[in-house]
Amino acid sequence: MSDDRHNGFLVVFEGIDGTGKSTHLRLLAEHLEGLGLDVVRSREPTQGPHGLRLRESARHGRLPPHEELALFLADRRQHVAEILQPALAAGAAVLVDRYYLSTAAYQGARGLDPEEILRANEAFAPAPDVAVLIAVPVGEGRRRIHHRGDGEGDLFEREEELRRVADVFARLDRPYIARFDGDQPVDDVQRAIRARVEAHPRFSELRARPVPPPW
Ligand code: TYD
């Protein structure tokens, strides 16, 4: 369901590994919680059966592109139904580390059509209100992954592959995509992300965190 029939607010964080998206998700979550909003954080691939199978394939050998795509879609269907839709229906600010732009970029980099992938997702998954798409040069992203001790990265993160992924990310075109330069200082990027989120017309409608009953 790619419509706006919920009262929540969906912000997704996208980009190749090493762009700082997880850091920015955490900083934005803390900021929104500080404003008293009800914040739900999540990530894909999930810890569900499909997500676990995908993580396994990242270490031991990737599946054929169509099979991989089918698993990401199955993982997302479950994530949407069990976590995202209920949280959005309850009026929460929902922050997700990777969503369907990653599918368009990573599975698109394997030869599938990114636009078709987007449409397949839009048929069942709520559209983001803001997709924070952070870009750094591929070499810089890999340097940061090494620096934090992730070794070579997994099979999804090989350099040649990543260049193709970054190219697809750069070409994706949806009105909710907001692009940020991850090469800038973290504080500056975070300030720009907050400004973009808070400028959204639906942001001011967000409900405050429910106050727990006094007993
Ligand atoms: P990642 O965010 O790196 O998870 P973790 O750090 O917990 O292992 O995601 C794992 C990989 O999955 C990442 O390299 C990108 C890839 N991916 C896709 O190829 N398609 C998708 O739809 C998603 C959500 C992720």
PDB file of C-alpha atoms and ligand atoms in Angstrom:
ATOM      1  CA  MET A   1       0.000   0.000   0.000  1.00  0.00           C
ATOM      2  CA  SER A   2       1.869   3.009  -1.195  1.00  0.00           C
ATOM      3  CA  ASP A   3      -0.663   5.511   0.069  1.00  0.00           C
ATOM      4  CA  ASP A   4      -0.782   7.878   3.002  1.00  0.00           C
ATOM      5  CA  ARG A   5      -3.670   6.374   4.932  1.00  0.00           C
ATOM      6  CA  HIS A   6      -1.740   6.178   8.154  1.00  0.00           C
ATOM      7  CA  ASN A   7      -0.976   8.893  10.705  1.00  0.00           C
ATOM      8  CA  GLY A   8       2.630   7.926  11.240  1.00  0.00           C
ATOM      9  CA  PHE A   9       5.773   9.153   9.547  1.00  0.00           C
ATOM     10  CA  LEU A  10       8.192   6.842   7.758  1.00  0.00           C
ATOM     11  CA  VAL A  11      11.853   7.788   7.369  1.00  0.00           C
ATOM     12  CA  VAL A  12      14.159   5.277   5.709  1.00  0.00           C
ATOM     13  CA  PHE A  13      17.967   5.436   5.553  1.00  0.00           C
ATOM     14  CA  GLU A  14      19.636   4.260   2.386  1.00  0.00           C
ATOM     15  CA  GLY A  15      23.063   4.086   0.796  1.00  0.00           C
ATOM     16  CA  ILE A  16      26.005   1.732   0.513  1.00  0.00           C
ATOM     17  CA  ASP A  17      27.700   0.523   3.701  1.00  0.00           C
ATOM     18  CA  GLY A  18      30.072   3.016   5.282  1.00  0.00           C
ATOM     19  CA  THR A  19      28.010   6.128   4.491  1.00  0.00           C
ATOM     20  CA  GLY A  20      27.033   6.675   8.130  1.00  0.00           C
ATOM     21  CA  LYS A  21      23.351   5.841   7.678  1.00  0.00           C
ATOM     22  CA  SER A  22      23.106   3.853  10.930  1.00  0.00           C
ATOM     23  CA  THR A  23      24.739   6.693  12.892  1.00  0.00           C
ATOM     24  CA  HIS A  24      22.347   9.220  11.368  1.00  0.00           C
ATOM     25  CA  LEU A  25      19.359   6.991  12.081  1.00  0.00           C
ATOM     26  CA  ARG A  26      20.386   6.800  15.749  1.00  0.00           C
ATOM     27  CA  LEU A  27      20.976  10.565  16.015  1.00  0.00           C
ATOM     28  CA  LEU A  28      17.640  11.368  14.389  1.00  0.00           C
ATOM     29  CA  ALA A  29      15.851   8.840  16.647  1.00  0.00           C
ATOM     30  CA  GLU A  30      17.377  10.453  19.747  1.00  0.00           C
ATOM     31  CA  HIS A  31      16.412  13.902  18.509  1.00  0.00           C
ATOM     32  CA  LEU A  32      12.796  12.895  17.803  1.00  0.00           C
ATOM     33  CA  GLU A  33      12.539  11.114  21.157  1.00  0.00           C
ATOM     34  CA  GLY A  34      13.834  14.329  22.738  1.00  0.00           C
ATOM     35  CA  LEU A  35      10.907  16.140  21.122  1.00  0.00           C
ATOM     36  CA  GLY A  36       8.606  13.689  22.918  1.00  0.00           C
ATOM     37  CA  LEU A  37       7.601  11.745  19.822  1.00  0.00           C
ATOM     38  CA  ASP A  38       6.787   8.065  19.724  1.00  0.00           C
ATOM     39  CA  VAL A  39       9.731   6.583  17.778  1.00  0.00           C
ATOM     40  CA  VAL A  40      10.058   3.027  16.438  1.00  0.00           C
ATOM     41  CA  ARG A  41      13.401   1.871  14.968  1.00  0.00           C
ATOM     42  CA  SER A  42      13.807  -1.095  12.693  1.00  0.00           C
ATOM     43  CA  ARG A  43      16.044  -2.497   9.975  1.00  0.00           C
ATOM     44  CA  GLU A  44      16.189  -4.742   6.933  1.00  0.00           C
ATOM     45  CA  PRO A  45      17.042  -7.459   6.281  1.00  0.00           C
ATOM     46  CA  THR A  46      15.172  -8.470   9.437  1.00  0.00           C
ATOM     47  CA  GLN A  47      15.991 -11.176  11.955  1.00  0.00           C
ATOM     48  CA  GLY A  48      13.090 -13.221  10.538  1.00  0.00           C
ATOM     49  CA  PRO A  49      13.580 -16.474   8.572  1.00  0.00           C
ATOM     50  CA  HIS A  50      14.002 -14.771   5.174  1.00  0.00           C
ATOM     51  CA  GLY A  51      16.352 -12.137   6.561  1.00  0.00           C
ATOM     52  CA  LEU A  52      18.498 -14.783   8.233  1.00  0.00           C
ATOM     53  CA  ARG A  53      18.736 -16.747   5.005  1.00  0.00           C
ATOM     54  CA  LEU A  54      19.869 -13.590   3.183  1.00  0.00           C
ATOM     55  CA  ARG A  55      22.547 -12.808   5.783  1.00  0.00           C
ATOM     56  CA  GLU A  56      23.765 -16.377   5.486  1.00  0.00           C
ATOM     57  CA  SER A  57      24.014 -15.973   1.691  1.00  0.00           C
ATOM     58  CA  ALA A  58      26.073 -12.808   2.185  1.00  0.00           C
ATOM     59  CA  ARG A  59      28.721 -14.936   3.887  1.00  0.00           C
ATOM     60  CA  HIS A  60      28.613 -18.186   1.954  1.00  0.00           C
ATOM     61  CA  GLY A  61      27.577 -17.487  -1.609  1.00  0.00           C
ATOM     62  CA  ARG A  62      24.858 -15.339  -3.063  1.00  0.00           C
ATOM     63  CA  LEU A  63      21.685 -16.739  -4.531  1.00  0.00           C
ATOM     64  CA  PRO A  64      20.685 -16.186  -8.169  1.00  0.00           C
ATOM     65  CA  PRO A  65      19.313 -12.624  -8.596  1.00  0.00           C
ATOM     66  CA  HIS A  66      15.628 -13.559  -8.905  1.00  0.00           C
ATOM     67  CA  GLU A  67      15.784 -15.824  -5.880  1.00  0.00           C
ATOM     68  CA  GLU A  68      17.541 -13.137  -3.883  1.00  0.00           C
ATOM     69  CA  LEU A  69      14.928 -10.567  -4.925  1.00  0.00           C
ATOM     70  CA  ALA A  70      12.094 -12.920  -3.936  1.00  0.00           C
ATOM     71  CA  LEU A  71      13.619 -13.360  -0.475  1.00  0.00           C
ATOM     72  CA  PHE A  72      14.065  -9.619   0.109  1.00  0.00           C
ATOM     73  CA  LEU A  73      10.429  -9.121  -0.928  1.00  0.00           C
ATOM     74  CA  ALA A  74       9.226 -11.911   1.361  1.00  0.00           C
ATOM     75  CA  ASP A  75      11.281 -10.472   4.220  1.00  0.00           C
ATOM     76  CA  ARG A  76       9.811  -7.015   3.587  1.00  0.00           C
ATOM     77  CA  ARG A  77       6.208  -8.281   3.393  1.00  0.00           C
ATOM     78  CA  GLN A  78       6.596  -9.777   6.830  1.00  0.00           C
ATOM     79  CA  HIS A  79       8.334  -6.652   8.163  1.00  0.00           C
ATOM     80  CA  VAL A  80       5.606  -4.376   6.773  1.00  0.00           C
ATOM     81  CA  ALA A  81       2.772  -6.506   8.128  1.00  0.00           C
ATOM     82  CA  GLU A  82       4.218  -7.213  11.563  1.00  0.00           C
ATOM     83  CA  ILE A  83       6.171  -4.055  12.436  1.00  0.00           C
ATOM     84  CA  LEU A  84       5.831  -1.115  10.052  1.00  0.00           C
ATOM     85  CA  GLN A  85       2.097  -0.969   9.397  1.00  0.00           C
ATOM     86  CA  PRO A  86       1.081  -1.352  13.067  1.00  0.00           C
ATOM     87  CA  ALA A  87       3.610   1.305  14.144  1.00  0.00           C
ATOM     88  CA  LEU A  88       2.511   3.730  11.407  1.00  0.00           C
ATOM     89  CA  ALA A  89      -1.162   3.105  12.179  1.00  0.00           C
ATOM     90  CA  ALA A  90      -0.421   3.985  15.813  1.00  0.00           C
ATOM     91  CA  GLY A  91       1.017   7.331  14.674  1.00  0.00           C
ATOM     92  CA  ALA A  92       4.685   6.641  15.408  1.00  0.00           C
ATOM     93  CA  ALA A  93       7.730   8.109  13.707  1.00  0.00           C
ATOM     94  CA  VAL A  94       9.205   4.956  12.168  1.00  0.00           C
ATOM     95  CA  LEU A  95      12.913   4.941  11.272  1.00  0.00           C
ATOM     96  CA  VAL A  96      14.183   2.075   9.138  1.00  0.00           C
ATOM     97  CA  ASP A  97      17.787   1.188   8.262  1.00  0.00           C
ATOM     98  CA  ARG A  98      17.446   0.065   4.608  1.00  0.00           C
ATOM     99  CA  TYR A  99      14.163  -0.386   2.752  1.00  0.00           C
ATOM    100  CA  TYR A 100      13.136  -0.868  -0.841  1.00  0.00           C
ATOM    101  CA  LEU A 101      15.533   1.618  -2.434  1.00  0.00           C
ATOM    102  CA  SER A 102      18.235  -0.855  -1.329  1.00  0.00           C
ATOM    103  CA  THR A 103      16.434  -3.587  -3.249  1.00  0.00           C
ATOM    104  CA  ALA A 104      16.299  -1.401  -6.367  1.00  0.00           C
ATOM    105  CA  ALA A 105      20.003  -0.579  -6.033  1.00  0.00           C
ATOM    106  CA  TYR A 106      21.523  -3.887  -4.891  1.00  0.00           C
ATOM    107  CA  GLN A 107      19.350  -6.256  -6.929  1.00  0.00           C
ATOM    108  CA  GLY A 108      19.321  -3.697  -9.768  1.00  0.00           C
ATOM    109  CA  ALA A 109      23.115  -3.873  -9.741  1.00  0.00           C
ATOM    110  CA  ARG A 110      22.752  -7.574 -10.549  1.00  0.00           C
ATOM    111  CA  GLY A 111      20.893  -6.853 -13.763  1.00  0.00           C
ATOM    112  CA  LEU A 112      17.277  -6.639 -12.646  1.00  0.00           C
ATOM    113  CA  ASP A 113      15.301  -3.537 -13.611  1.00  0.00           C
ATOM    114  CA  PRO A 114      15.347  -0.996 -10.725  1.00  0.00           C
ATOM    115  CA  GLU A 115      12.094   0.627 -11.825  1.00  0.00           C
ATOM    116  CA  GLU A 116      10.290  -2.731 -11.887  1.00  0.00           C
ATOM    117  CA  ILE A 117      11.683  -3.511  -8.449  1.00  0.00           C
ATOM    118  CA  LEU A 118      10.344  -0.194  -7.137  1.00  0.00           C
ATOM    119  CA  ARG A 119       6.900  -0.877  -8.572  1.00  0.00           C
ATOM    120  CA  ALA A 120       6.774  -4.393  -7.104  1.00  0.00           C
ATOM    121  CA  ASN A 121       7.502  -2.894  -3.683  1.00  0.00           C
ATOM    122  CA  GLU A 122       5.124   0.030  -4.060  1.00  0.00           C
ATOM    123  CA  ALA A 123       2.304  -2.480  -4.569  1.00  0.00           C
ATOM    124  CA  PHE A 124       2.439  -3.559  -0.921  1.00  0.00           C
ATOM    125  CA  ALA A 125       4.884  -1.478   1.095  1.00  0.00           C
ATOM    126  CA  PRO A 126       4.091   1.995   2.467  1.00  0.00           C
ATOM    127  CA  ALA A 127       6.041   4.700   0.653  1.00  0.00           C
ATOM    128  CA  PRO A 128       8.571   6.579   2.775  1.00  0.00           C
ATOM    129  CA  ASP A 129       7.739  10.154   3.744  1.00  0.00           C
ATOM    130  CA  VAL A 130      11.462  10.854   3.531  1.00  0.00           C
ATOM    131  CA  ALA A 131      14.188   8.560   2.181  1.00  0.00           C
ATOM    132  CA  VAL A 132      17.523   9.801   3.516  1.00  0.00           C
ATOM    133  CA  LEU A 133      19.933   8.707   0.801  1.00  0.00           C
ATOM    134  CA  ILE A 134      23.516   9.262   1.898  1.00  0.00           C
ATOM    135  CA  ALA A 135      26.298   9.053  -0.668  1.00  0.00           C
ATOM    136  CA  VAL A 136      30.051   8.794  -0.212  1.00  0.00           C
ATOM    137  CA  PRO A 137      32.589   7.789  -2.858  1.00  0.00           C
ATOM    138  CA  VAL A 138      32.743   3.970  -2.982  1.00  0.00           C
ATOM    139  CA  GLY A 139      36.427   3.913  -1.922  1.00  0.00           C
ATOM    140  CA  GLU A 140      35.626   6.032   1.144  1.00  0.00           C
ATOM    141  CA  GLY A 141      32.753   3.765   2.181  1.00  0.00           C
ATOM    142  CA  ARG A 142      35.034   0.743   2.009  1.00  0.00           C
ATOM    143  CA  ARG A 143      37.769   2.523   3.942  1.00  0.00           C
ATOM    144  CA  ARG A 144      35.277   3.196   6.761  1.00  0.00           C
ATOM    145  CA  ILE A 145      34.094  -0.435   6.795  1.00  0.00           C
ATOM    146  CA  HIS A 146      37.722  -1.611   7.144  1.00  0.00           C
ATOM    147  CA  HIS A 147      38.349   0.986   9.823  1.00  0.00           C
ATOM    148  CA  ARG A 148      35.485  -0.315  11.960  1.00  0.00           C
ATOM    149  CA  GLY A 149      36.894  -3.842  11.673  1.00  0.00           C
ATOM    150  CA  ASP A 150      34.407  -5.437   9.290  1.00  0.00           C
ATOM    151  CA  GLY A 151      37.234  -6.880   7.190  1.00  0.00           C
ATOM    152  CA  GLU A 152      36.488  -7.005   3.506  1.00  0.00           C
ATOM    153  CA  GLY A 153      32.778  -6.625   4.090  1.00  0.00           C
ATOM    154  CA  ASP A 154      30.412  -9.361   2.966  1.00  0.00           C
ATOM    155  CA  LEU A 155      29.629 -10.559  -0.542  1.00  0.00           C
ATOM    156  CA  PHE A 156      27.107  -7.734  -0.990  1.00  0.00           C
ATOM    157  CA  GLU A 157      29.862  -5.195  -0.462  1.00  0.00           C
ATOM    158  CA  ARG A 158      32.595  -6.052  -2.985  1.00  0.00           C
ATOM    159  CA  GLU A 159      34.042  -2.971  -4.656  1.00  0.00           C
ATOM    160  CA  GLU A 160      32.991  -3.536  -8.275  1.00  0.00           C
ATOM    161  CA  GLU A 161      29.534  -4.522  -7.161  1.00  0.00           C
ATOM    162  CA  LEU A 162      29.323  -1.442  -4.955  1.00  0.00           C
ATOM    163  CA  ARG A 163      30.144   0.872  -7.836  1.00  0.00           C
ATOM    164  CA  ARG A 164      27.155  -0.493  -9.710  1.00  0.00           C
ATOM    165  CA  VAL A 165      24.984  -0.217  -6.596  1.00  0.00           C
ATOM    166  CA  ALA A 166      26.072   3.405  -6.068  1.00  0.00           C
ATOM    167  CA  ASP A 167      25.299   4.175  -9.720  1.00  0.00           C
ATOM    168  CA  VAL A 168      21.742   2.866  -9.367  1.00  0.00           C
ATOM    169  CA  PHE A 169      21.228   4.782  -6.100  1.00  0.00           C
ATOM    170  CA  ALA A 170      22.397   7.935  -7.921  1.00  0.00           C
ATOM    171  CA  ARG A 171      19.776   7.472 -10.648  1.00  0.00           C
ATOM    172  CA  LEU A 172      16.751   6.577  -8.509  1.00  0.00           C
ATOM    173  CA  ASP A 173      13.974   9.076  -8.905  1.00  0.00           C
ATOM    174  CA  ARG A 174      11.148   9.448  -6.398  1.00  0.00           C
ATOM    175  CA  PRO A 175       9.825  12.687  -4.889  1.00  0.00           C
ATOM    176  CA  TYR A 176      10.550  11.621  -1.297  1.00  0.00           C
ATOM    177  CA  ILE A 177      14.267  10.992  -1.918  1.00  0.00           C
ATOM    178  CA  ALA A 178      16.494  13.478  -0.079  1.00  0.00           C
ATOM    179  CA  ARG A 179      20.194  13.232  -0.933  1.00  0.00           C
ATOM    180  CA  PHE A 180      22.992  14.004   1.510  1.00  0.00           C
ATOM    181  CA  ASP A 181      26.753  14.151   1.114  1.00  0.00           C
ATOM    182  CA  GLY A 182      28.168  11.724   3.691  1.00  0.00           C
ATOM    183  CA  ASP A 183      31.630  13.215   3.231  1.00  0.00           C
ATOM    184  CA  GLN A 184      30.602  16.282   5.264  1.00  0.00           C
ATOM    185  CA  PRO A 185      30.999  16.419   9.082  1.00  0.00           C
ATOM    186  CA  VAL A 186      28.430  14.266  10.907  1.00  0.00           C
ATOM    187  CA  ASP A 187      26.881  17.280  12.708  1.00  0.00           C
ATOM    188  CA  ASP A 188      26.321  19.140   9.441  1.00  0.00           C
ATOM    189  CA  VAL A 189      24.756  16.136   7.734  1.00  0.00           C
ATOM    190  CA  GLN A 190      22.539  15.434  10.743  1.00  0.00           C
ATOM    191  CA  ARG A 191      21.396  19.064  10.881  1.00  0.00           C
ATOM    192  CA  ALA A 192      20.446  18.903   7.195  1.00  0.00           C
ATOM    193  CA  ILE A 193      18.577  15.613   7.718  1.00  0.00           C
ATOM    194  CA  ARG A 194      16.577  17.054  10.649  1.00  0.00           C
ATOM    195  CA  ALA A 195      15.721  20.164   8.671  1.00  0.00           C
ATOM    196  CA  ARG A 196      14.434  18.082   5.792  1.00  0.00           C
ATOM    197  CA  VAL A 197      12.348  15.812   8.033  1.00  0.00           C
ATOM    198  CA  GLU A 198      10.894  18.667  10.073  1.00  0.00           C
ATOM    199  CA  ALA A 199      10.017  20.655   6.947  1.00  0.00           C
ATOM    200  CA  HIS A 200       7.754  17.857   5.719  1.00  0.00           C
ATOM    201  CA  PRO A 201       4.105  19.019   5.756  1.00  0.00           C
ATOM    202  CA  ARG A 202       2.945  15.943   7.703  1.00  0.00           C
ATOM    203  CA  PHE A 203       5.670  16.135  10.353  1.00  0.00           C
ATOM    204  CA  SER A 204       3.741  18.615  12.509  1.00  0.00           C
ATOM    205  CA  GLU A 205       0.792  16.205  12.695  1.00  0.00           C
ATOM    206  CA  LEU A 206       2.829  13.581  14.541  1.00  0.00           C
ATOM    207  CA  ARG A 207       1.483  12.508  17.874  1.00  0.00           C
ATOM    208  CA  ALA A 208       3.432  12.782  21.097  1.00  0.00           C
ATOM    209  CA  ARG A 209       4.583   9.593  22.816  1.00  0.00           C
ATOM    210  CA  PRO A 210       1.700   8.088  24.782  1.00  0.00           C
ATOM    211  CA  VAL A 211       1.994   9.001  28.444  1.00  0.00           C
ATOM    212  CA  PRO A 212       2.047   5.813  30.537  1.00  0.00           C
ATOM    213  CA  PRO A 213      -0.794   5.480  33.052  1.00  0.00           C
ATOM    214  CA  PRO A 214       0.203   6.559  36.573  1.00  0.00           C
ATOM    215  CA  TRP A 215      -0.089   3.089  38.121  1.00  0.00           C
TER     216      TRP A 215
HETATM  217  P1  TYD B   1      23.136  -4.541   6.078  1.00  0.00           P
HETATM  218  O1  TYD B   1      22.357  -3.296   6.290  1.00  0.00           O
HETATM  219  O2  TYD B   1      24.566  -4.393   5.766  1.00  0.00           O
HETATM  220  O3  TYD B   1      22.884  -5.481   7.329  1.00  0.00           O
HETATM  221  P2  TYD B   1      23.928  -6.028   8.389  1.00  0.00           P
HETATM  222  O4  TYD B   1      24.968  -4.951   8.589  1.00  0.00           O
HETATM  223  O5  TYD B   1      23.087  -6.218   9.606  1.00  0.00           O
HETATM  224  O6  TYD B   1      24.443  -7.293   7.799  1.00  0.00           O
HETATM  225  O7  TYD B   1      22.418  -5.383   4.941  1.00  0.00           O
HETATM  226  C1  TYD B   1      23.008  -6.553   4.447  1.00  0.00           C
HETATM  227  C2  TYD B   1      23.144  -6.449   2.937  1.00  0.00           C
HETATM  228  O8  TYD B   1      21.884  -6.650   2.304  1.00  0.00           O
HETATM  229  C3  TYD B   1      23.653  -5.095   2.475  1.00  0.00           C
HETATM  230  O9  TYD B   1      24.920  -5.241   1.892  1.00  0.00           O
HETATM  231  C4  TYD B   1      22.668  -4.652   1.418  1.00  0.00           C
HETATM  232  C5  TYD B   1      21.858  -5.869   1.118  1.00  0.00           C
HETATM  233  N1  TYD B   1      20.451  -5.596   0.758  1.00  0.00           N
HETATM  234  C6  TYD B   1      20.009  -5.895  -0.519  1.00  0.00           C
HETATM  235  O10 TYD B   1      20.799  -6.360  -1.365  1.00  0.00           O
HETATM  236  N2  TYD B   1      18.689  -5.697  -0.855  1.00  0.00           N
HETATM  237  C7  TYD B   1      17.788  -5.212   0.039  1.00  0.00           C
HETATM  238  O11 TYD B   1      16.580  -5.070  -0.288  1.00  0.00           O
HETATM  239  C8  TYD B   1      18.236  -4.896   1.371  1.00  0.00           C
HETATM  240  C9  TYD B   1      17.263  -4.396   2.406  1.00  0.00           C
HETATM  241  C10 TYD B   1      19.583  -5.113   1.694  1.00  0.00           C
END
